[in-house]
Coordinates of C-alpha atoms in Angstrom, one line a residue:
Chain A
M1 CA 61.3 31.5 96.6
F2 CA 61.9 34.8 98.1
P3 CA 64.3 36.4 98.3
T4 CA 66.0 35.5 95.1
P5 CA 68.2 32.4 95.6
I6 CA 71.8 33.5 95.9
E7 CA 72.9 30.9 93.3
K8 CA 71.1 33.0 90.7
R9 CA 72.9 36.2 91.7
S10 CA 76.4 37.4 90.7
R11 CA 79.5 35.7 92.0
A12 CA 80.3 38.8 94.1
A13 CA 77.0 38.6 95.8
Q14 CA 77.6 35.0 96.6
V15 CA 81.0 35.6 98.1
T16 CA 79.6 38.5 100.1
Y17 CA 76.7 36.3 101.4
Q18 CA 79.1 33.5 102.4
T19 CA 81.3 35.8 104.4
L20 CA 78.4 37.7 106.0
L21 CA 76.8 34.5 107.3
P22 CA 79.5 33.5 109.9
L23 CA 80.1 37.1 110.8
A24 CA 76.4 37.7 111.5
L25 CA 76.2 34.5 113.5
I26 CA 79.2 35.5 115.7
M27 CA 77.6 38.9 116.3
W28 CA 74.3 37.3 117.1
L29 CA 75.8 34.9 119.6
L30 CA 78.4 37.3 121.0
P31 CA 77.0 37.6 124.6
L32 CA 76.9 33.8 124.8
I33 CA 80.3 33.3 123.3
A34 CA 81.6 35.8 125.9
V35 CA 80.2 33.6 128.7
M36 CA 81.6 30.5 127.2
L37 CA 85.1 32.1 127.1
F38 CA 84.7 33.2 130.7
S39 CA 83.8 29.6 131.8
I40 CA 87.2 28.2 130.7
R41 CA 89.4 30.9 132.3
P42 CA 91.2 30.6 135.6
F43 CA 90.1 32.9 138.4
S44 CA 93.5 34.8 138.3
D45 CA 92.7 36.1 134.8
F46 CA 89.9 38.2 136.2
G47 CA 92.1 39.7 138.9
A48 CA 94.8 40.5 136.3
G49 CA 92.2 42.3 134.1
N50 CA 92.7 39.7 131.3
Y51 CA 89.1 39.4 130.3
W52 CA 89.4 39.0 126.5
G53 CA 93.0 38.0 125.9
V54 CA 94.3 34.5 125.6
P55 CA 93.5 32.6 128.8
S56 CA 96.6 32.1 130.9
S57 CA 95.6 28.5 131.4
F58 CA 92.8 26.3 130.1
E59 CA 90.5 25.5 133.1
F60 CA 87.5 23.8 131.4
F61 CA 87.7 20.6 133.5
N62 CA 88.6 22.4 136.7
N63 CA 85.7 25.0 136.5
Y64 CA 83.0 22.6 135.3
G65 CA 84.2 20.0 137.8
R66 CA 83.8 22.4 140.7
V67 CA 80.2 23.2 139.5
F68 CA 79.4 19.5 139.7
F69 CA 81.3 18.5 142.9
E70 CA 81.4 21.6 145.1
S71 CA 77.9 23.0 144.8
D72 CA 74.3 21.9 145.0
M73 CA 74.0 22.1 141.2
P74 CA 73.6 18.3 140.6
R75 CA 70.7 18.4 143.1
Y76 CA 69.0 21.3 141.4
L77 CA 69.4 19.6 138.0
W78 CA 67.9 16.4 139.4
N79 CA 65.0 18.4 140.8
S80 CA 64.4 19.9 137.4
V81 CA 64.3 16.5 135.9
L82 CA 61.8 15.3 138.6
I83 CA 59.6 18.3 138.0
T84 CA 59.8 18.5 134.2
V85 CA 59.3 14.8 133.2
P86 CA 56.1 14.2 135.2
T87 CA 54.7 17.5 134.0
V88 CA 55.3 16.6 130.4
I89 CA 53.6 13.2 130.9
G90 CA 50.7 14.6 132.8
A91 CA 50.0 17.6 130.5
V92 CA 50.3 15.6 127.3
A93 CA 48.1 12.8 128.7
L94 CA 45.4 15.2 129.8
S95 CA 45.5 17.2 126.6
C96 CA 45.3 14.1 124.4
M97 CA 41.9 13.5 126.1
T98 CA 40.7 17.1 126.0
G99 CA 41.9 17.6 122.5
F100 CA 40.1 14.4 121.4
A101 CA 36.8 15.5 123.1
L102 CA 37.0 19.0 121.6
G103 CA 38.3 17.9 118.2
V104 CA 36.0 15.0 117.4
Y105 CA 32.6 15.7 119.1
R106 CA 30.1 18.3 118.3
F107 CA 28.2 19.5 121.4
R108 CA 27.0 22.7 122.8
G109 CA 29.7 24.7 124.5
N110 CA 32.5 23.0 122.6
L111 CA 34.0 26.2 121.3
L112 CA 33.3 27.9 124.6
I113 CA 35.4 25.3 126.5
F114 CA 38.0 25.4 123.9
F115 CA 38.3 29.2 124.1
M116 CA 38.4 29.0 127.9
F117 CA 41.5 26.8 127.6
I118 CA 43.1 29.3 125.2
A119 CA 42.3 32.3 127.2
G120 CA 43.5 30.7 130.4
N121 CA 46.8 29.9 128.7
F122 CA 47.4 33.7 128.0
V123 CA 46.7 35.1 131.5
P124 CA 49.5 36.8 133.4
F125 CA 50.9 34.5 136.1
Q126 CA 50.5 37.1 138.7
I127 CA 46.7 36.9 138.7
L128 CA 47.1 33.3 139.7
M129 CA 50.0 33.7 142.1
V130 CA 48.3 34.5 145.5
P131 CA 45.5 31.9 145.3
V132 CA 47.7 29.1 143.8
R133 CA 50.3 29.7 146.4
D134 CA 47.7 29.7 149.1
L135 CA 46.1 26.5 147.8
T136 CA 49.5 24.8 147.6
V137 CA 50.3 25.8 151.2
N138 CA 46.9 24.6 152.4
I139 CA 47.2 21.1 150.9
G140 CA 50.7 20.8 152.4
L141 CA 52.6 20.8 149.1
Y142 CA 54.5 24.1 149.5
D143 CA 58.2 23.6 148.8
T144 CA 57.6 20.2 147.2
K145 CA 58.2 19.0 143.7
L146 CA 54.7 17.6 143.5
G147 CA 53.1 21.0 144.3
L148 CA 55.0 22.5 141.4
V149 CA 54.2 19.6 139.1
L150 CA 50.5 19.8 139.8
F151 CA 50.3 23.4 138.9
H152 CA 52.4 23.1 135.8
I153 CA 50.3 20.2 134.5
A154 CA 47.1 22.3 135.0
F155 CA 48.5 25.4 133.4
Q156 CA 50.1 23.7 130.5
T157 CA 46.9 21.8 129.7
G158 CA 45.7 25.1 128.3
F159 CA 48.3 25.4 125.6
C160 CA 48.4 21.6 125.0
T161 CA 44.7 21.4 124.5
L162 CA 44.9 24.2 121.9
F163 CA 47.6 22.3 120.1
M164 CA 46.1 18.8 120.3
R165 CA 42.6 19.9 119.3
N166 CA 43.8 21.7 116.2
F167 CA 46.0 18.7 115.3
I168 CA 43.0 16.3 115.7
R169 CA 40.8 18.6 113.7
A170 CA 43.2 18.2 110.8
L171 CA 43.1 14.4 110.9
P172 CA 40.8 12.6 108.3
Y173 CA 37.5 12.4 110.0
E174 CA 36.4 9.5 107.8
L175 CA 38.6 7.2 109.8
I176 CA 36.6 7.9 112.9
E177 CA 33.3 7.5 111.2
A178 CA 34.3 4.3 109.6
A179 CA 35.3 2.9 113.0
R180 CA 31.9 4.0 114.4
V181 CA 30.1 2.3 111.6
E182 CA 32.0 -0.9 112.5
G183 CA 30.6 -0.5 116.0
V184 CA 33.9 0.3 117.7
A185 CA 33.4 1.8 121.2
E186 CA 34.3 5.5 121.5
W187 CA 37.2 4.9 123.9
R188 CA 38.6 2.3 121.6
I189 CA 38.4 4.8 118.7
F190 CA 40.5 7.1 120.9
W191 CA 43.0 4.4 121.9
Y192 CA 43.3 2.5 118.6
V193 CA 42.5 5.0 115.9
V194 CA 43.2 8.5 117.0
L195 CA 46.1 8.1 119.5
P196 CA 48.5 6.3 117.0
L197 CA 47.9 9.1 114.6
M198 CA 48.8 11.7 117.2
R199 CA 52.3 10.5 117.7
P200 CA 54.0 13.4 115.9
A201 CA 51.9 15.9 117.9
I202 CA 52.8 14.1 121.1
A203 CA 56.5 14.2 120.2
A204 CA 56.4 17.9 119.3
L205 CA 54.4 18.8 122.4
S206 CA 56.6 16.8 124.7
V207 CA 59.7 18.6 123.5
L208 CA 58.1 22.0 123.8
I209 CA 56.7 21.4 127.3
F210 CA 60.0 20.0 128.4
T211 CA 61.7 23.3 127.5
F212 CA 58.9 25.5 128.9
I213 CA 58.9 23.8 132.2
W214 CA 62.7 23.4 132.5
N215 CA 63.0 27.1 131.9
D216 CA 60.3 28.2 134.3
Y217 CA 61.5 30.5 137.0
F218 CA 58.5 32.4 138.3
W219 CA 56.6 29.4 139.7
A220 CA 59.8 27.9 141.1
I221 CA 60.4 30.9 143.3
V222 CA 56.7 31.2 144.3
L223 CA 56.1 27.6 145.2
T224 CA 59.5 26.3 146.4
Q225 CA 62.5 27.4 148.4
G226 CA 65.8 25.8 149.1
P227 CA 67.6 22.8 147.5
N228 CA 65.0 20.2 148.5
A229 CA 62.6 21.1 145.7
Q230 CA 63.9 24.0 143.7
P231 CA 64.7 23.4 140.1
V232 CA 67.9 24.6 138.5
T233 CA 66.6 28.0 137.3
A234 CA 65.9 29.0 140.8
G235 CA 68.9 27.2 142.2
I236 CA 71.3 29.1 140.0
T237 CA 70.7 32.3 142.1
S238 CA 71.8 30.5 145.2
F239 CA 74.7 29.0 143.2
N240 CA 75.7 32.6 142.2
S241 CA 75.6 33.8 145.7
Q242 CA 77.8 30.9 146.8
F243 CA 80.4 31.9 144.1
V244 CA 79.8 35.6 144.1
A245 CA 82.0 37.6 141.7
Q246 CA 83.7 34.4 140.5
Y247 CA 82.7 34.8 137.0
H248 CA 84.4 31.7 135.7
L249 CA 82.3 29.5 138.0
M250 CA 79.1 31.4 137.6
S251 CA 79.5 31.2 133.8
A252 CA 80.1 27.5 133.9
G253 CA 77.1 27.1 136.2
S254 CA 74.7 28.9 133.9
I255 CA 75.9 27.0 130.9
V256 CA 75.4 23.7 132.8
A257 CA 71.8 24.9 133.7
A258 CA 71.1 25.7 130.1
I259 CA 72.4 22.5 128.5
P260 CA 69.4 20.1 128.9
P261 CA 66.9 22.1 126.9
V262 CA 69.5 23.0 124.4
A263 CA 70.4 19.4 123.9
M264 CA 66.7 18.5 123.7
F265 CA 66.3 21.1 121.0
F266 CA 69.3 20.0 118.9
L267 CA 68.3 16.3 119.2
M268 CA 64.6 16.8 118.5
Q269 CA 64.9 19.8 116.3
R270 CA 62.3 18.8 113.7
H271 CA 59.6 18.1 116.3
F272 CA 60.5 21.2 118.2
I273 CA 60.1 23.5 115.3
A274 CA 57.0 21.7 114.0
G275 CA 55.4 22.3 117.4
L276 CA 56.5 25.9 117.7
T277 CA 55.3 26.9 114.3
L278 CA 52.0 25.1 114.2
G279 CA 49.5 27.5 112.7
A280 CA 52.2 29.7 111.2
V281 CA 51.2 28.3 107.8
K282 CA 47.6 27.8 106.6
Chain B
M1 CA 36.8 -8.5 119.3
A2 CA 33.9 -6.1 119.0
T3 CA 31.2 -8.7 119.5
T4 CA 30.5 -7.6 123.1
T5 CA 29.2 -4.3 121.9
L6 CA 27.1 -5.7 119.0
D7 CA 25.3 -8.6 120.7
P8 CA 21.7 -8.5 119.2
R9 CA 20.2 -10.2 122.2
D10 CA 20.2 -7.2 124.5
G11 CA 19.3 -3.7 123.3
P12 CA 21.7 -0.8 123.5
T13 CA 22.5 0.2 127.0
W14 CA 22.1 3.7 128.4
M15 CA 25.8 4.2 127.9
Q16 CA 25.7 3.2 124.3
R17 CA 22.7 5.4 123.5
N18 CA 24.3 8.4 125.0
R19 CA 27.8 7.8 124.1
M20 CA 28.1 10.9 121.9
T21 CA 27.4 13.0 125.0
V22 CA 29.0 11.0 127.7
T23 CA 32.3 10.3 126.0
P24 CA 33.4 14.0 125.5
I25 CA 32.3 14.8 129.1
L26 CA 34.4 11.9 130.5
F27 CA 37.4 12.9 128.3
L28 CA 37.2 16.5 129.3
L29 CA 36.6 16.0 133.0
P30 CA 40.2 15.5 134.3
G31 CA 41.7 18.3 132.2
M32 CA 38.9 20.7 133.0
L33 CA 39.0 19.9 136.7
F34 CA 42.8 20.6 136.8
F35 CA 42.4 23.8 134.7
A36 CA 39.5 25.0 136.8
V37 CA 41.2 24.5 140.2
Y38 CA 44.6 26.0 139.2
V39 CA 43.7 28.6 136.6
I40 CA 40.0 29.6 136.2
I41 CA 39.0 29.8 139.9
P42 CA 42.2 31.6 141.0
I43 CA 41.5 34.4 138.6
F44 CA 38.2 35.1 140.4
Q45 CA 39.8 34.6 143.8
S46 CA 42.4 37.2 142.9
F47 CA 39.7 39.7 142.0
N48 CA 38.1 39.0 145.4
I49 CA 41.4 39.2 147.4
S50 CA 42.1 42.6 145.8
F51 CA 39.2 44.0 147.9
Y52 CA 40.9 42.9 151.2
R53 CA 43.8 43.8 153.3
W54 CA 45.6 40.6 153.9
D55 CA 49.1 39.5 154.9
G56 CA 48.6 36.0 153.7
L57 CA 48.4 34.4 157.1
G58 CA 46.0 36.1 159.5
E59 CA 42.5 37.4 159.0
A60 CA 41.6 39.3 155.9
T61 CA 39.8 42.7 156.3
Y62 CA 37.4 43.9 153.7
I63 CA 38.4 47.3 152.6
G64 CA 36.4 47.8 149.4
L65 CA 38.2 49.7 146.7
A66 CA 40.9 51.1 149.0
N67 CA 43.7 49.1 147.3
Y68 CA 42.8 50.6 143.9
E69 CA 42.6 54.1 145.4
E70 CA 46.1 53.6 146.7
L71 CA 47.3 52.6 143.3
L72 CA 46.2 55.9 141.8
T73 CA 48.7 57.8 144.0
D74 CA 51.4 55.1 144.0
R75 CA 54.4 56.6 142.2
N76 CA 56.0 53.1 141.8
F77 CA 52.9 51.8 140.2
E78 CA 53.0 54.6 137.7
I79 CA 56.7 53.8 136.9
S80 CA 55.8 50.1 136.5
L81 CA 52.9 50.9 134.2
W82 CA 55.1 53.1 132.0
N83 CA 57.7 50.5 131.8
N84 CA 55.1 48.0 130.7
V85 CA 54.2 50.4 127.9
K86 CA 57.9 50.6 126.9
W87 CA 58.1 46.8 126.9
L88 CA 55.0 46.4 124.8
V89 CA 56.2 48.9 122.2
L90 CA 59.8 48.0 122.0
Y91 CA 59.3 44.2 122.2
L92 CA 57.3 44.4 119.0
L93 CA 60.6 45.2 117.3
A94 CA 61.2 41.4 117.5
I95 CA 58.7 41.0 114.6
P96 CA 60.5 43.1 111.9
L97 CA 63.9 42.0 113.2
G98 CA 62.8 38.3 113.0
L99 CA 61.5 38.9 109.5
F100 CA 64.7 40.5 108.5
I101 CA 66.9 37.6 109.8
A102 CA 64.5 35.1 108.2
L103 CA 64.8 36.8 104.9
F104 CA 68.6 36.8 105.3
L105 CA 68.7 33.1 106.1
N106 CA 66.1 31.9 103.6
Q107 CA 68.6 30.5 101.2
T108 CA 69.8 27.0 100.2
V109 CA 73.6 27.3 100.6
T110 CA 75.5 24.5 102.3
G111 CA 75.3 24.5 106.0
I112 CA 72.3 26.9 106.1
R113 CA 70.3 24.5 108.3
L114 CA 72.9 24.7 111.0
Y115 CA 73.0 28.5 110.7
K116 CA 69.2 28.5 111.1
S117 CA 69.4 26.4 114.2
M118 CA 72.2 28.5 115.7
F119 CA 70.3 31.7 115.1
F120 CA 67.2 30.1 116.7
F121 CA 68.7 28.5 119.8
P122 CA 68.8 31.6 122.1
F123 CA 65.1 31.0 122.3
V124 CA 65.7 27.6 124.0
L125 CA 67.7 29.2 126.8
S126 CA 65.8 29.9 130.0
Q127 CA 65.2 33.6 130.6
V128 CA 67.3 33.2 133.8
V129 CA 70.3 32.3 131.7
V130 CA 69.6 35.0 129.1
G131 CA 69.4 37.5 132.0
L132 CA 72.7 36.3 133.5
V133 CA 74.4 36.3 130.1
F134 CA 73.3 39.8 129.4
S135 CA 74.1 41.2 132.8
W136 CA 77.6 39.9 132.4
F137 CA 77.7 41.3 128.9
Y138 CA 76.8 44.7 130.3
L139 CA 79.3 44.6 133.3
P140 CA 81.1 48.0 133.5
R141 CA 84.6 46.4 133.8
E142 CA 84.4 42.8 132.8
G143 CA 81.6 43.1 130.2
L144 CA 82.2 42.5 126.5
L145 CA 80.0 45.5 125.6
N146 CA 82.4 48.0 127.2
G147 CA 85.3 46.0 126.0
V148 CA 84.1 46.6 122.4
L149 CA 83.3 50.3 123.2
T150 CA 86.7 50.9 124.6
F151 CA 88.3 49.1 121.6
F152 CA 86.6 51.7 119.3
G153 CA 87.7 54.5 121.6
M154 CA 84.2 55.3 122.9
E155 CA 83.1 56.0 126.5
T156 CA 82.0 53.1 128.6
V157 CA 78.5 52.8 129.8
N158 CA 77.1 51.1 132.9
V159 CA 73.8 50.0 131.3
L160 CA 72.2 48.3 134.3
G161 CA 73.4 50.9 136.8
D162 CA 71.8 53.8 135.0
P163 CA 68.1 54.4 135.8
D164 CA 67.6 55.9 132.4
L165 CA 69.1 53.0 130.5
A166 CA 68.5 49.9 132.6
T167 CA 65.0 49.1 131.3
Y168 CA 66.2 49.4 127.7
G169 CA 69.1 47.2 128.5
I170 CA 66.7 44.5 129.8
I171 CA 64.4 44.9 126.8
A172 CA 67.3 44.4 124.5
A173 CA 68.2 41.2 126.3
G174 CA 64.5 40.0 126.0
L175 CA 64.5 40.9 122.3
W176 CA 67.3 38.4 121.7
P177 CA 65.3 35.2 122.2
Q178 CA 62.0 36.8 121.1
T179 CA 63.6 37.8 117.7
A180 CA 64.7 34.2 117.3
Y181 CA 61.2 33.0 117.9
C182 CA 59.7 35.4 115.3
M183 CA 62.5 34.4 112.9
I184 CA 61.6 30.7 113.0
L185 CA 57.9 31.6 112.5
Y186 CA 58.8 33.6 109.4
L187 CA 61.2 31.0 108.1
T188 CA 58.4 28.4 108.2
G189 CA 56.0 30.9 106.6
L190 CA 58.5 31.8 103.8
N191 CA 58.9 28.1 103.2
A192 CA 55.2 27.9 102.3
V193 CA 55.1 31.0 100.1
D194 CA 53.5 30.1 96.8
P195 CA 56.3 30.1 94.2
E196 CA 53.9 30.7 91.4
Q197 CA 52.7 34.0 92.9
V198 CA 56.4 35.0 93.3
E199 CA 57.0 34.2 89.6
A200 CA 53.9 36.1 88.6
G201 CA 55.0 39.0 90.6
R202 CA 58.5 38.9 89.0
L203 CA 56.9 38.9 85.5
D204 CA 54.9 42.0 86.5
G205 CA 58.2 43.6 87.4
A206 CA 57.8 43.5 91.2
K207 CA 61.2 43.5 93.0
G208 CA 62.7 43.9 96.4
W209 CA 60.5 46.0 98.7
K210 CA 57.5 46.0 96.5
M211 CA 57.6 42.2 96.1
L212 CA 57.9 41.9 99.9
W213 CA 55.1 44.2 100.7
Y214 CA 52.5 43.2 98.1
V215 CA 53.2 39.6 97.4
I216 CA 55.2 38.0 100.3
L217 CA 53.8 39.7 103.4
P218 CA 50.1 39.0 102.7
Q219 CA 51.0 35.3 102.5
L220 CA 52.9 35.6 105.8
K221 CA 49.8 36.8 107.6
P222 CA 49.3 33.7 109.8
A223 CA 53.0 33.8 110.9
T224 CA 52.7 37.5 111.6
F225 CA 49.6 36.9 113.7
I226 CA 51.3 34.3 115.9
A227 CA 54.4 36.4 116.2
F228 CA 52.2 39.3 117.4
V229 CA 50.4 37.1 119.9
V230 CA 53.5 35.6 121.4
T231 CA 55.4 38.9 121.5
I232 CA 52.6 40.8 123.3
I233 CA 52.1 38.0 125.8
G234 CA 55.9 37.8 126.2
A235 CA 56.2 41.6 126.8
L236 CA 53.5 41.6 129.5
R237 CA 54.9 38.5 131.2
S238 CA 58.4 39.9 131.5
F239 CA 59.5 39.1 135.0
D240 CA 62.4 36.7 135.0
L241 CA 64.8 39.1 133.2
I242 CA 64.0 42.0 135.5
S243 CA 64.3 39.8 138.6
I244 CA 67.7 38.4 137.5
M245 CA 69.3 41.5 135.9
T246 CA 68.3 44.4 138.2
N247 CA 65.8 43.1 140.7
G248 CA 63.7 46.1 139.9
G249 CA 66.5 48.6 140.5
P250 CA 68.3 50.9 140.2
F251 CA 66.0 53.0 142.4
G252 CA 63.0 50.9 141.2
S253 CA 63.4 52.2 137.7
T254 CA 63.1 48.8 135.9
R255 CA 59.9 47.5 137.7
V256 CA 57.0 46.4 135.6
L257 CA 53.6 45.5 136.9
S258 CA 54.3 41.7 137.1
F259 CA 57.5 42.4 139.1
Y260 CA 56.0 45.1 141.3
M261 CA 53.1 42.8 142.1
F262 CA 55.5 40.0 143.2
E263 CA 57.5 42.5 145.3
K264 CA 54.4 43.7 147.1
A265 CA 52.9 40.3 147.7
L266 CA 55.8 38.0 148.3
S267 CA 59.1 39.6 149.0
E268 CA 61.0 41.1 151.9
F269 CA 59.1 44.4 151.4
G270 CA 56.0 42.8 153.0
F271 CA 53.2 40.4 152.4
R272 CA 50.5 42.7 151.0
M273 CA 48.4 40.1 149.2
G274 CA 45.4 42.4 148.7
Y275 CA 47.5 45.2 147.2
G276 CA 49.5 42.8 145.1
S277 CA 46.2 41.3 143.8
A278 CA 45.0 44.7 142.8
I279 CA 48.1 45.2 140.7
A280 CA 47.6 41.8 139.2
V281 CA 44.0 42.6 138.3
V282 CA 45.2 45.8 136.5
L283 CA 47.7 43.7 134.6
F284 CA 45.1 41.1 133.9
L285 CA 42.7 43.7 132.5
I286 CA 45.4 45.1 130.2
M287 CA 46.1 41.5 129.0
L288 CA 42.4 40.9 128.6
V289 CA 42.2 43.6 125.9
F290 CA 44.7 41.6 123.9
I291 CA 43.3 38.2 124.8
G292 CA 39.9 39.4 123.6
Y293 CA 41.4 40.5 120.3
F294 CA 43.2 37.2 119.8
L295 CA 40.2 35.1 120.6
W296 CA 38.0 37.2 118.3
Q297 CA 40.5 36.6 115.4
M298 CA 40.6 32.9 116.2
W299 CA 36.8 32.8 116.3
Q300 CA 36.7 34.3 112.8
D301 CA 39.1 31.6 111.6
E302 CA 36.9 28.9 113.2
R303 CA 33.8 30.2 111.4
E304 CA 35.6 30.3 108.1
A305 CA 36.9 26.7 108.6
R306 CA 33.3 25.5 109.3
R307 CA 31.9 26.7 106.0

């Protein structure tokens, strides 16, 4: 193990390490801790210049209550759910299929198609912006959740295909061959042999895509406007103009907007990290 | 179950004879269709639009290379391009920083798993929230940064209000989640480092830096490659933070190409789709250099895997 395990070092080194850890963490999360502290303060503290002292009263329920009951925040959150969940299902379903095709079959152009998916996944969004917006307007899906979902599914298929194809490549190929010898139809091999083995990949990818899509801001402002369809990342800017300079409410609002992906991460940590670090080890 | 496919009375159908060609095509079709319509074709359309003058609604007028000629003398384009260079170079700091934190956290003391998660989780926050968090952190009066500076008797700074500082302030905010990402890549890599090689290195007297450089880093190469890819892409995609933290200001000093393109094509400054597309094409070509390099590397790996 590198660096040398701290248990093998001197007592002094161990004590130093144990004190440094929490200090380093506090430093690391300092900007976020500041926002959390803001979000439980009363408004009067800001007028009095009491930014970092003890709050004059504890307003957690009051502030967060106002976020939920006096703004469009719940609508935006719900929009985010209605955009994110179908995208996850769509992108994962499509890429299970593309990944299967590219990972199992040998045919001319296999690598070319695979690399096209990878390359497409890396392009800057701006090169797609004008035509995609135009297309969405023309098919009447501008400012709808569906318009956003369709684009997200298509774009995420690039990354998901990369992921799924590499995962399937690592599966034991003998299983598929054995099934073929038995005369099992190809689509049955996909459904009954490969798909059950892909469960960990599906879980990892779902958590990752959920986070990516929930956090998307660029496409939200390009393809939607207003509280009918906008997800919370875009909605938070209107929220902030509703409560301009009321830092206690704006802080609470942004924490609420951040909670779903954070919760998803802490609940599904193993899958999340497995997905994110795929390929980091050979 | 499978008797229907293996009935000896009728010969194999066309579908059965060609199943090894037909199946992959059918499985690829929906994904490729989506990807072509929303990603591949729009790239070419953008190239095409960049030769036109178009407000997005009326008729488009073909103007040849005029948009690109205008770029050459556009001062704001130049500023954006320079800022992109700053982003690219400084964003790469996330890689050594991430490695440093990973080395710091690669221990087995109690509670270390929670520490690792807590160090990682800024990555899960949306860039919008990161942008808001940091713009409040930098606030001249209410911000914690100036609170700390005042506490230590130093002069306060208005990071986002100063044209010379603002871009660096935004990059610092971007480095926060990006470092977390690189850290988790390296933690995973360190986990897989071959303990025998480390022991052998120790016996040969390698310690500290030497051990890191000659024994550990070569084994972390796959992690470094991915860290490099995601950091470069992240740097060139920077948009959300700029839009949230400064909206391009002060005096347009924090624009990058992605943001300037959006401003030209879709904001209150006018709907110049052609000019915006020309900016996007330039950004795309810059990205293409890196994409080409990444694909080349991956292709090498594929060839090795086949042998």
